[in-house]
Structure formats: C-alpha cells, structure tokens
mmCIF file of C-alpha atoms in Angstrom:
data_model
loop_
_atom_site.group_PDB
_atom_site.id
_atom_site.type_symbol
_atom_site.label_atom_id
_atom_site.label_comp_id
_atom_site.label_asym_id
_atom_site.label_seq_id
_atom_site.Cartn_x
_atom_site.Cartn_y
_atom_site.Cartn_z
ATOM 1 C CA ASP K 1 0.000 0.000 0.000
ATOM 2 C CA LEU K 2 2.835 2.395 0.856
ATOM 3 C CA CYS K 3 4.220 1.994 -2.676
ATOM 4 C CA ARG K 4 1.040 3.414 -4.219
ATOM 5 C CA ASP K 5 1.350 6.989 -5.491
ATOM 6 C CA GLU K 6 -1.827 7.977 -3.655
ATOM 7 C CA SER K 7 -0.588 6.744 -0.282
ATOM 8 C CA ARG K 8 2.812 8.349 -0.706
ATOM 9 C CA ALA K 9 1.142 11.636 -1.667
ATOM 10 C CA VAL K 10 -0.774 11.695 1.641
ATOM 11 C CA PHE K 11 2.359 11.314 3.742
ATOM 12 C CA ARG K 12 4.387 13.795 1.704
ATOM 13 C CA ILE K 13 1.632 16.312 2.419
ATOM 14 C CA GLN K 14 1.811 15.389 6.105
ATOM 15 C CA HIS K 15 5.561 16.081 6.057
ATOM 16 C CA VAL K 16 4.951 19.566 4.623
ATOM 17 C CA VAL K 17 2.244 20.215 7.249
ATOM 18 C CA LEU K 18 4.593 19.288 10.101
ATOM 19 C CA GLU K 19 7.437 21.313 8.613
ATOM 20 C CA ALA K 20 5.164 24.368 8.179
ATOM 21 C CA THR K 21 3.722 24.000 11.694
ATOM 22 C CA ARG K 22 7.120 23.874 13.380
ATOM 23 C CA SER K 23 8.355 26.829 11.344
ATOM 24 C CA PHE K 24 5.253 28.924 12.050
ATOM 25 C CA LEU K 25 5.166 28.285 15.788
ATOM 26 C CA SER K 26 8.931 28.807 16.172
ATOM 27 C CA ASN K 27 8.638 32.147 14.370
ATOM 28 C CA GLN K 28 5.805 33.080 16.744
ATOM 29 C CA GLY K 29 8.131 32.598 19.714
ATOM 30 C CA PHE K 30 6.987 29.127 20.791
ATOM 31 C CA MET K 31 9.578 26.629 22.014
ATOM 32 C CA GLU K 32 9.233 22.934 21.195
ATOM 33 C CA VAL K 33 9.067 20.656 24.248
ATOM 34 C CA HIS K 34 8.583 16.958 24.960
ATOM 35 C CA THR K 35 6.530 15.673 27.874
ATOM 36 C CA PRO K 36 6.206 12.131 29.345
ATOM 37 C CA ARG K 37 4.135 9.420 27.716
ATOM 38 C CA ILE K 38 4.000 7.366 30.927
ATOM 39 C CA ILE K 39 1.997 9.200 33.569
ATOM 40 C CA ALA K 40 0.659 8.580 37.066
ATOM 41 C CA SER K 41 -2.865 10.027 36.695
ATOM 42 C CA ALA K 42 -5.422 11.034 34.087
ATOM 43 C CA THR K 43 -5.082 14.425 32.431
ATOM 44 C CA GLU K 44 -8.735 14.443 31.399
ATOM 45 C CA GLY K 45 -11.681 12.884 33.149
ATOM 46 C CA GLY K 46 -13.678 11.863 30.081
ATOM 47 C CA ALA K 47 -11.282 9.668 28.104
ATOM 48 C CA ALA K 48 -10.312 6.113 29.008
ATOM 49 C CA LEU K 49 -6.716 5.237 29.837
ATOM 50 C CA PHE K 50 -4.367 2.442 28.794
ATOM 51 C CA PRO K 51 -2.839 1.011 32.012
ATOM 52 C CA VAL K 52 0.894 0.301 32.219
ATOM 53 C CA ASP K 53 2.815 -1.806 34.728
ATOM 54 C CA TYR K 54 5.593 0.628 35.655
ATOM 55 C CA PHE K 55 8.023 -1.433 37.746
ATOM 56 C CA GLY K 56 5.193 -2.583 39.980
ATOM 57 C CA GLN K 57 3.506 0.818 40.140
ATOM 58 C CA LYS K 58 0.194 1.696 38.495
ATOM 59 C CA ALA K 59 0.730 4.005 35.523
ATOM 60 C CA PHE K 60 -0.966 4.979 32.259
ATOM 61 C CA LEU K 61 -0.186 6.015 28.711
ATOM 62 C CA ALA K 62 -0.717 9.767 28.335
ATOM 63 C CA GLN K 63 -3.959 11.045 26.803
ATOM 64 C CA SER K 64 -2.471 14.489 26.177
ATOM 65 C CA PRO K 65 0.368 16.739 27.402
ATOM 66 C CA GLN K 66 -2.197 19.060 29.018
ATOM 67 C CA LEU K 67 -1.010 19.297 32.621
ATOM 68 C CA TYR K 68 2.683 19.253 31.717
ATOM 69 C CA LYS K 69 2.416 21.977 29.085
ATOM 70 C CA GLU K 70 0.482 24.145 31.549
ATOM 71 C CA GLN K 71 3.276 23.740 34.090
ATOM 72 C CA LEU K 72 5.894 24.595 31.470
ATOM 73 C CA VAL K 73 4.433 28.030 30.710
ATOM 74 C CA MET K 74 5.639 29.153 34.153
ATOM 75 C CA GLY K 75 9.213 29.011 32.901
ATOM 76 C CA PHE K 76 8.970 29.334 29.123
ATOM 77 C CA GLU K 77 5.672 31.225 28.541
ATOM 78 C CA LYS K 78 5.076 29.862 24.999
ATOM 79 C CA VAL K 79 5.526 26.144 24.292
ATOM 80 C CA PHE K 80 4.412 23.623 21.694
ATOM 81 C CA GLU K 81 4.596 19.861 21.343
ATOM 82 C CA ILE K 82 3.960 17.459 18.464
ATOM 83 C CA GLY K 83 3.742 13.866 19.599
ATOM 84 C CA HIS K 84 1.886 10.568 20.012
ATOM 85 C CA PHE K 85 -0.878 10.176 22.593
ATOM 86 C CA PHE K 86 -3.297 7.403 23.492
ATOM 87 C CA ARG K 87 -7.005 7.040 24.259
ATOM 88 C CA ALA K 88 -8.663 3.733 25.083
ATOM 89 C CA GLU K 89 -12.038 4.836 23.766
ATOM 90 C CA GLU K 90 -14.607 2.293 22.621
ATOM 91 C CA SER K 91 -15.394 4.402 19.540
ATOM 92 C CA HIS K 92 -14.936 2.617 16.241
ATOM 93 C CA THR K 93 -15.541 5.273 13.606
ATOM 94 C CA ARG K 94 -13.821 6.676 10.539
ATOM 95 C CA HIS K 95 -12.369 9.550 12.578
ATOM 96 C CA HIS K 96 -11.246 7.853 15.828
ATOM 97 C CA ILE K 97 -8.055 5.889 16.504
ATOM 98 C CA SER K 98 -6.419 4.763 19.742
ATOM 99 C CA GLU K 99 -2.935 6.142 19.071
ATOM 100 C CA PHE K 100 -2.808 9.563 17.460
ATOM 101 C CA ILE K 101 -0.517 12.547 16.893
ATOM 102 C CA SER K 102 -1.510 15.757 18.647
ATOM 103 C CA MET K 103 -0.120 19.233 17.939
ATOM 104 C CA ASP K 104 -0.396 21.301 21.126
ATOM 105 C CA ILE K 105 0.431 24.810 22.238
ATOM 106 C CA GLU K 106 0.204 26.597 25.577
ATOM 107 C CA GLN K 107 0.753 30.327 26.068
ATOM 108 C CA ALA K 108 1.101 32.351 29.264
ATOM 109 C CA PHE K 109 -0.681 35.683 29.695
ATOM 110 C CA ALA K 110 -3.136 34.737 26.949
ATOM 111 C CA THR K 111 -6.875 34.187 26.560
ATOM 112 C CA ALA K 112 -8.923 31.881 24.354
ATOM 113 C CA GLU K 113 -9.217 34.644 21.753
ATOM 114 C CA ASP K 114 -5.426 35.078 21.674
ATOM 115 C CA VAL K 115 -4.787 31.409 20.917
ATOM 116 C CA ILE K 116 -7.731 31.250 18.481
ATOM 117 C CA CYS K 117 -5.864 33.881 16.450
ATOM 118 C CA VAL K 118 -2.693 31.766 16.562
ATOM 119 C CA LEU K 119 -4.663 28.713 15.425
ATOM 120 C CA GLU K 120 -6.451 30.297 12.471
ATOM 121 C CA ASN K 121 -3.216 31.899 11.282
ATOM 122 C CA LEU K 122 -1.479 28.532 11.556
ATOM 123 C CA VAL K 123 -4.179 26.782 9.522
ATOM 124 C CA GLN K 124 -3.953 29.460 6.838
ATOM 125 C CA HIS K 125 -0.143 29.156 6.788
ATOM 126 C CA VAL K 126 -0.313 25.361 6.509
ATOM 127 C CA CYS K 127 -2.858 25.525 3.676
ATOM 128 C CA LYS K 128 -0.601 27.949 1.774
ATOM 129 C CA ALA K 129 2.404 25.664 2.256
ATOM 130 C CA VAL K 130 0.511 22.591 1.003
ATOM 131 C CA LYS K 131 -0.913 24.450 -1.977
ATOM 132 C CA GLU K 132 2.524 25.801 -2.968
ATOM 133 C CA LYS K 133 4.694 22.752 -2.252
ATOM 134 C CA CYS K 134 2.382 19.816 -2.928
ATOM 135 C CA GLU K 135 0.908 20.561 -6.343
ATOM 136 C CA LYS K 136 1.943 17.131 -7.657
ATOM 137 C CA GLU K 137 0.548 15.281 -4.628
ATOM 138 C CA LEU K 138 -2.766 17.155 -4.717
ATOM 139 C CA LYS K 139 -3.112 16.304 -8.401
ATOM 140 C CA ILE K 140 -2.560 12.593 -7.630
ATOM 141 C CA LEU K 141 -5.246 12.803 -4.943
ATOM 142 C CA ASN K 142 -7.534 14.834 -7.209
ATOM 143 C CA HIS K 143 -8.025 17.268 -4.353
ATOM 144 C CA ASN K 144 -7.918 21.056 -4.202
ATOM 145 C CA VAL K 145 -6.782 22.926 -1.095
ATOM 146 C CA LYS K 146 -8.270 26.392 -0.722
ATOM 147 C CA VAL K 147 -6.396 28.903 1.422
ATOM 148 C CA PRO K 148 -9.015 30.140 3.916
ATOM 149 C CA LYS K 149 -9.521 33.803 4.709
ATOM 150 C CA ILE K 150 -9.121 34.912 8.299
ATOM 151 C CA PRO K 151 -10.683 35.505 10.718
ATOM 152 C CA PHE K 152 -12.691 32.278 10.586
ATOM 153 C CA LYS K 153 -16.385 32.473 11.421
ATOM 154 C CA ARG K 154 -17.233 32.137 15.101
ATOM 155 C CA PHE K 155 -20.518 30.654 16.273
ATOM 156 C CA THR K 156 -21.530 30.383 19.904
ATOM 157 C CA TYR K 157 -22.784 27.061 21.222
ATOM 158 C CA ASP K 158 -26.231 28.641 21.662
ATOM 159 C CA GLU K 159 -26.265 29.819 18.039
ATOM 160 C CA VAL K 160 -25.387 26.324 16.863
ATOM 161 C CA ILE K 161 -28.125 24.747 19.014
ATOM 162 C CA ASP K 162 -30.671 27.239 17.638
ATOM 163 C CA GLU K 163 -29.516 26.583 14.057
ATOM 164 C CA LEU K 164 -29.937 22.842 14.583
ATOM 165 C CA LYS K 165 -33.442 23.379 15.988
ATOM 166 C CA LYS K 166 -34.407 25.019 12.686
ATOM 167 C CA GLU K 167 -33.220 21.821 11.002
ATOM 168 C CA LYS K 168 -35.455 19.746 13.329
ATOM 169 C CA ILE K 169 -32.467 18.450 15.335
ATOM 170 C CA GLN K 170 -32.794 18.749 19.117
ATOM 171 C CA VAL K 171 -29.648 18.850 21.264
ATOM 172 C CA PRO K 172 -30.299 19.264 25.022
ATOM 173 C CA TRP K 173 -28.444 22.334 26.301
ATOM 174 C CA GLY K 174 -25.195 21.414 28.007
ATOM 175 C CA GLN K 175 -24.586 18.220 26.049
ATOM 176 C CA ASP K 176 -21.966 17.612 23.399
ATOM 177 C CA ILE K 177 -23.151 17.879 19.804
ATOM 178 C CA PRO K 178 -23.641 14.359 18.352
ATOM 179 C CA THR K 179 -22.130 13.334 15.018
ATOM 180 C CA PRO K 180 -25.417 13.378 13.004
ATOM 181 C CA ALA K 181 -25.973 16.990 14.127
ATOM 182 C CA LEU K 182 -22.389 17.905 13.260
ATOM 183 C CA ARG K 183 -22.860 16.439 9.773
ATOM 184 C CA LYS K 184 -25.815 18.779 9.304
ATOM 185 C CA LEU K 185 -23.649 21.709 10.454
ATOM 186 C CA GLY K 186 -21.020 20.668 7.923
ATOM 187 C CA LYS K 187 -23.557 21.027 5.123
ATOM 188 C CA LEU K 188 -24.573 24.456 6.415
ATOM 189 C CA TYR K 189 -20.975 25.620 6.875
ATOM 190 C CA PRO K 190 -18.595 23.839 4.437
ATOM 191 C CA CYS K 191 -15.543 25.708 5.744
ATOM 192 C CA TYR K 192 -13.297 26.239 8.771
ATOM 193 C CA TYR K 193 -15.177 27.783 11.702
ATOM 194 C CA PHE K 194 -15.072 27.962 15.493
ATOM 195 C CA ILE K 195 -17.735 26.958 18.003
ATOM 196 C CA ILE K 196 -17.182 29.103 21.117
ATOM 197 C CA ASP K 197 -18.845 29.676 24.508
ATOM 198 C CA TRP K 198 -19.428 26.006 25.275
ATOM 199 C CA PRO K 199 -21.301 25.046 28.469
ATOM 200 C CA THR K 200 -18.787 24.593 31.268
ATOM 201 C CA GLU K 201 -20.190 21.164 32.177
ATOM 202 C CA SER K 202 -19.321 19.823 28.720
ATOM 203 C CA LYS K 203 -15.647 20.853 28.870
ATOM 204 C CA PRO K 204 -12.675 19.407 30.833
ATOM 205 C CA PHE K 205 -12.001 20.593 34.372
ATOM 206 C CA TYR K 206 -9.098 22.827 33.328
ATOM 207 C CA ILE K 207 -11.213 25.073 31.051
ATOM 208 C CA GLN K 208 -11.994 28.467 32.608
ATOM 209 C CA PRO K 209 -15.670 29.299 33.336
ATOM 210 C CA ARG K 210 -16.663 32.711 32.033
ATOM 211 C CA GLU K 211 -16.535 35.499 34.617
ATOM 212 C CA GLY K 212 -20.040 36.632 35.494
ATOM 213 C CA ASN K 213 -21.641 33.550 33.927
ATOM 214 C CA PRO K 214 -19.895 30.370 35.145
ATOM 215 C CA LYS K 215 -22.307 28.115 33.230
ATOM 216 C CA ILE K 216 -20.524 29.231 30.049
ATOM 217 C CA SER K 217 -16.848 28.375 29.520
ATOM 218 C CA GLU K 218 -14.037 30.027 27.607
ATOM 219 C CA GLY K 219 -13.600 26.830 25.591
ATOM 220 C CA PHE K 220 -13.729 26.485 21.819
ATOM 221 C CA ASP K 221 -13.542 23.909 19.030
ATOM 222 C CA LEU K 222 -12.156 24.403 15.531
ATOM 223 C CA MET K 223 -14.335 22.676 12.952
ATOM 224 C CA TRP K 224 -13.763 21.715 9.317
ATOM 225 C CA LYS K 225 -17.235 21.197 7.906
ATOM 226 C CA TRP K 226 -18.569 18.579 10.369
ATOM 227 C CA LEU K 227 -15.223 17.358 11.708
ATOM 228 C CA GLU K 228 -13.697 18.668 14.950
ATOM 229 C CA LEU K 229 -10.031 19.428 14.250
ATOM 230 C CA ALA K 230 -8.991 21.133 17.473
ATOM 231 C CA SER K 231 -10.158 21.979 20.952
ATOM 232 C CA GLY K 232 -8.849 24.611 23.340
ATOM 233 C CA GLY K 233 -9.593 27.521 25.606
ATOM 234 C CA THR K 234 -8.544 29.712 28.475
ATOM 235 C CA ARG K 235 -7.282 27.584 31.364
ATOM 236 C CA VAL K 236 -8.160 27.760 35.040
ATOM 237 C CA HIS K 237 -5.201 29.428 36.794
ATOM 238 C CA SER K 238 -6.682 29.567 40.318
ATOM 239 C CA ARG K 239 -5.827 26.591 42.528
ATOM 240 C CA GLU K 240 -9.085 26.857 44.466
ATOM 241 C CA LEU K 241 -11.185 26.969 41.307
ATOM 242 C CA LEU K 242 -9.282 24.041 39.803
ATOM 243 C CA VAL K 243 -9.988 21.877 42.868
ATOM 244 C CA LYS K 244 -13.659 22.912 42.670
ATOM 245 C CA ARG K 245 -13.816 22.014 38.960
ATOM 246 C CA LEU K 246 -12.191 18.619 39.599
ATOM 247 C CA ARG K 247 -14.777 17.772 42.234
ATOM 248 C CA GLU K 248 -17.639 19.001 40.031
ATOM 249 C CA GLN K 249 -16.560 16.462 37.415
ATOM 250 C CA GLY K 250 -16.361 13.645 39.940
ATOM 251 C CA LEU K 251 -12.560 13.587 40.065
ATOM 252 C CA ASN K 252 -10.481 13.196 43.203
ATOM 253 C CA PRO K 253 -7.961 16.072 43.566
ATOM 254 C CA GLU K 254 -5.453 13.771 45.343
ATOM 255 C CA PRO K 255 -3.975 12.173 42.157
ATOM 256 C CA PHE K 256 -3.478 15.719 40.817
ATOM 257 C CA LYS K 257 -1.517 16.944 43.859
ATOM 258 C CA TYR K 258 1.746 17.415 41.944
ATOM 259 C CA HIS K 259 -0.030 19.540 39.357
ATOM 260 C CA LEU K 260 -1.883 21.526 42.018
ATOM 261 C CA LYS K 261 1.390 22.175 43.862
ATOM 262 C CA VAL K 262 2.625 24.209 40.885
ATOM 263 C CA PHE K 263 -0.289 26.610 41.416
ATOM 264 C CA ASP K 264 1.029 27.420 44.908
ATOM 265 C CA TYR K 265 3.867 29.313 43.212
ATOM 266 C CA GLY K 266 1.439 31.486 41.222
ATOM 267 C CA MET K 267 0.273 30.174 37.855
ATOM 268 C CA PRO K 268 -0.052 32.962 35.260
ATOM 269 C CA PRO K 269 -3.237 33.287 33.201
ATOM 270 C CA HIS K 270 -2.796 31.034 30.176
ATOM 271 C CA ALA K 271 -4.545 29.400 27.236
ATOM 272 C CA GLY K 272 -3.875 26.765 24.611
ATOM 273 C CA TRP K 273 -5.213 24.210 22.175
ATOM 274 C CA ALA K 274 -4.621 20.785 20.642
ATOM 275 C CA VAL K 275 -4.996 19.867 16.960
ATOM 276 C CA GLY K 276 -5.440 16.259 15.843
ATOM 277 C CA LEU K 277 -2.898 15.865 13.040
ATOM 278 C CA GLY K 278 -4.739 12.959 11.415
ATOM 279 C CA ARG K 279 -7.992 14.882 11.142
ATOM 280 C CA LEU K 280 -6.197 17.941 9.737
ATOM 281 C CA ILE K 281 -4.587 15.730 7.086
ATOM 282 C CA MET K 282 -8.055 14.350 6.252
ATOM 283 C CA ALA K 283 -9.203 17.911 5.573
ATOM 284 C CA LEU K 284 -6.144 18.658 3.420
ATOM 285 C CA THR K 285 -6.246 15.442 1.365
ATOM 286 C CA GLY K 286 -9.969 14.782 1.033
ATOM 287 C CA LYS K 287 -9.669 11.358 2.694
ATOM 288 C CA LYS K 288 -12.765 10.055 4.470
ATOM 289 C CA ASN K 289 -11.119 7.575 6.856
ATOM 290 C CA ILE K 290 -8.437 8.569 9.345
ATOM 291 C CA ARG K 291 -6.740 5.184 8.875
ATOM 292 C CA GLU K 292 -5.780 6.298 5.358
ATOM 293 C CA VAL K 293 -3.710 9.192 6.729
ATOM 294 C CA VAL K 294 -1.950 7.376 9.590
ATOM 295 C CA LEU K 295 1.064 5.108 9.225
ATOM 296 C CA PHE K 296 0.320 1.752 10.906
ATOM 297 C CA PRO K 297 -2.961 2.889 12.537
ATOM 298 C CA ARG K 298 -4.043 1.501 15.891
ATOM 299 C CA ASP K 299 -7.684 1.015 16.834
ATOM 300 C CA ARG K 300 -9.762 -1.433 18.908
ATOM 301 C CA PHE K 301 -9.181 -4.240 16.425
ATOM 302 C CA ARG K 302 -5.748 -3.479 14.987
ATOM 303 C CA LEU K 303 -2.495 -4.150 16.814
ATOM 304 C CA THR K 304 -0.412 -5.344 13.862
ATOM 305 C CA PRO K 305 1.645 -4.778 11.806
#
C-alpha cells in the first residue's frame, strides 16, 4: 500500500504540514518541548486510559500533554509539542483511533481569543504551504486545497443549538453535539469555523468558566465542515477553582496533587489548544477515513503490523 502513489502523496503532504507547523510556531516565539508518555494520573476525566505496569507501580499512557504543558508556561511562557498520545475509547468510527498525533500549544498571559488567532493563522499558513509545495501530490489525490480567509467564522454554542433546531435536530443544552448533528452543520458551513462559549459542564475541568456567567466556559472547538479538528480555551489558573472544577466532574484532587502544587507558586493566566494531526490531514487530502492518513494505525481491532 505504501508503494502506491496515492498513499505516498498523503504522507508527503503530512511532512509539509509538520514542517510548516514547526516553522510557524517557532517564528511566533513558541519553544518545542517533549513531555512524558508514561503518567501517574489522568489528564482528562472523560477519556479512558491504557494502564501500564511501571516497575510494579500503576501508571498509564498519556492522553495528552495538558497538565505538563500548563506547568511549562511558568518558565517558558510559549511552548508547543507534536507527539503521540493514546485514548482507550470504545469508539470505532472513521475519525477515531487509539494512538494519534496531537499538535499542542500553551501560552502564558493569553486568553482563548489570543490562541484562536494563533490557530487560524497557523491553519492558513499550513494551507498555503501545502498548496505551494504539494501541487503534484494534490493532483494525484484529485483534491484542491483552498487557502481560507481569516478571521474564521465564530458561532456560539447557543447559536449552533438554535440553528440545529431550525433543522429539526434537538440537542439538550449542556450536552456535546452528536455526530449526526455535526454532519448537518457541515452542510450548512462547508468551511473552517469555530464553536465558542461552550457550556462549562461539557468541557474538561481545566477550562476556565466565564466570569459573570460560570455556566458558560471560555472553551472552543475548531471545525472543518462537520469534523472537529482542534479543541482549546482559556485555562483555570486559580488553585481553588481548579480543585472545585475537579470535584464538580467527579474527580479526586489527590492524584493531581503534583499539578496543584505548581499553582502554589502562582500560575499565570494562560490558554492553549490541541490539533489532531490525522484529522487535519483528512481535511487537506480529502480522505474520508483517518486510517488512510496514519502510518500503521491503531484502533480497537488493529495491533499489527
């Protein structure tokens, strides 16, 4: 399969995307870092973990670099990481895999809007790079990459729910938007766009509730048509609020004590996001199954080769 022109074209495009991403973020003052893949506790409450026997101790494969990259902004202010992460989710769809590459940033003294601007500029930069450097590969794939204009459209969660109601699709307020509803959104908005102002209860514990209206969070998702490419937001930087948010989501603060200890030194306001590389490559190549854009994909049923 890897000898087919079409397959090779996909991964040459991926190479250009990674090259453009590193160049863009470095020029924006971000420093590349590498965080552990073997961790002692969950970084997010909602995703399942792969357990690891770590010399007799209970450990897990990392779901994301979230807590580590937050800690790193205390010393370096602007960091990014591109690396493999793992989620033991039961999902078996065309856009879920168990081992994936995530492209993350974290920035001190920044808000959700600040890092949204970084993200949309990055996507535009990457699209330009692919269009300019991968003409041959795009021709093989019979796919055209359009360079999007910025700023991308921004829709609040409430606006999206109301739009779906007009299409006879009911989503209870506070819940995540199911895939059939997202597919309808993709037909309404066949472009890159952000969904902002998500309900706090639907976002991870480290996402900052909005001041004056704590039911709404400062979290956002970047969408390509119906597919979620990235998720991010302003982070909680108060130790007391973080403990409260952990408990609200049914998580015990004790396993997070080493992360919470960092906040005793004074965590600056900060924000960040994570982009799923595989899904971004799907958008840039026109592929419909994430397994076609991942070398040696891993899912519930595939452990070899």
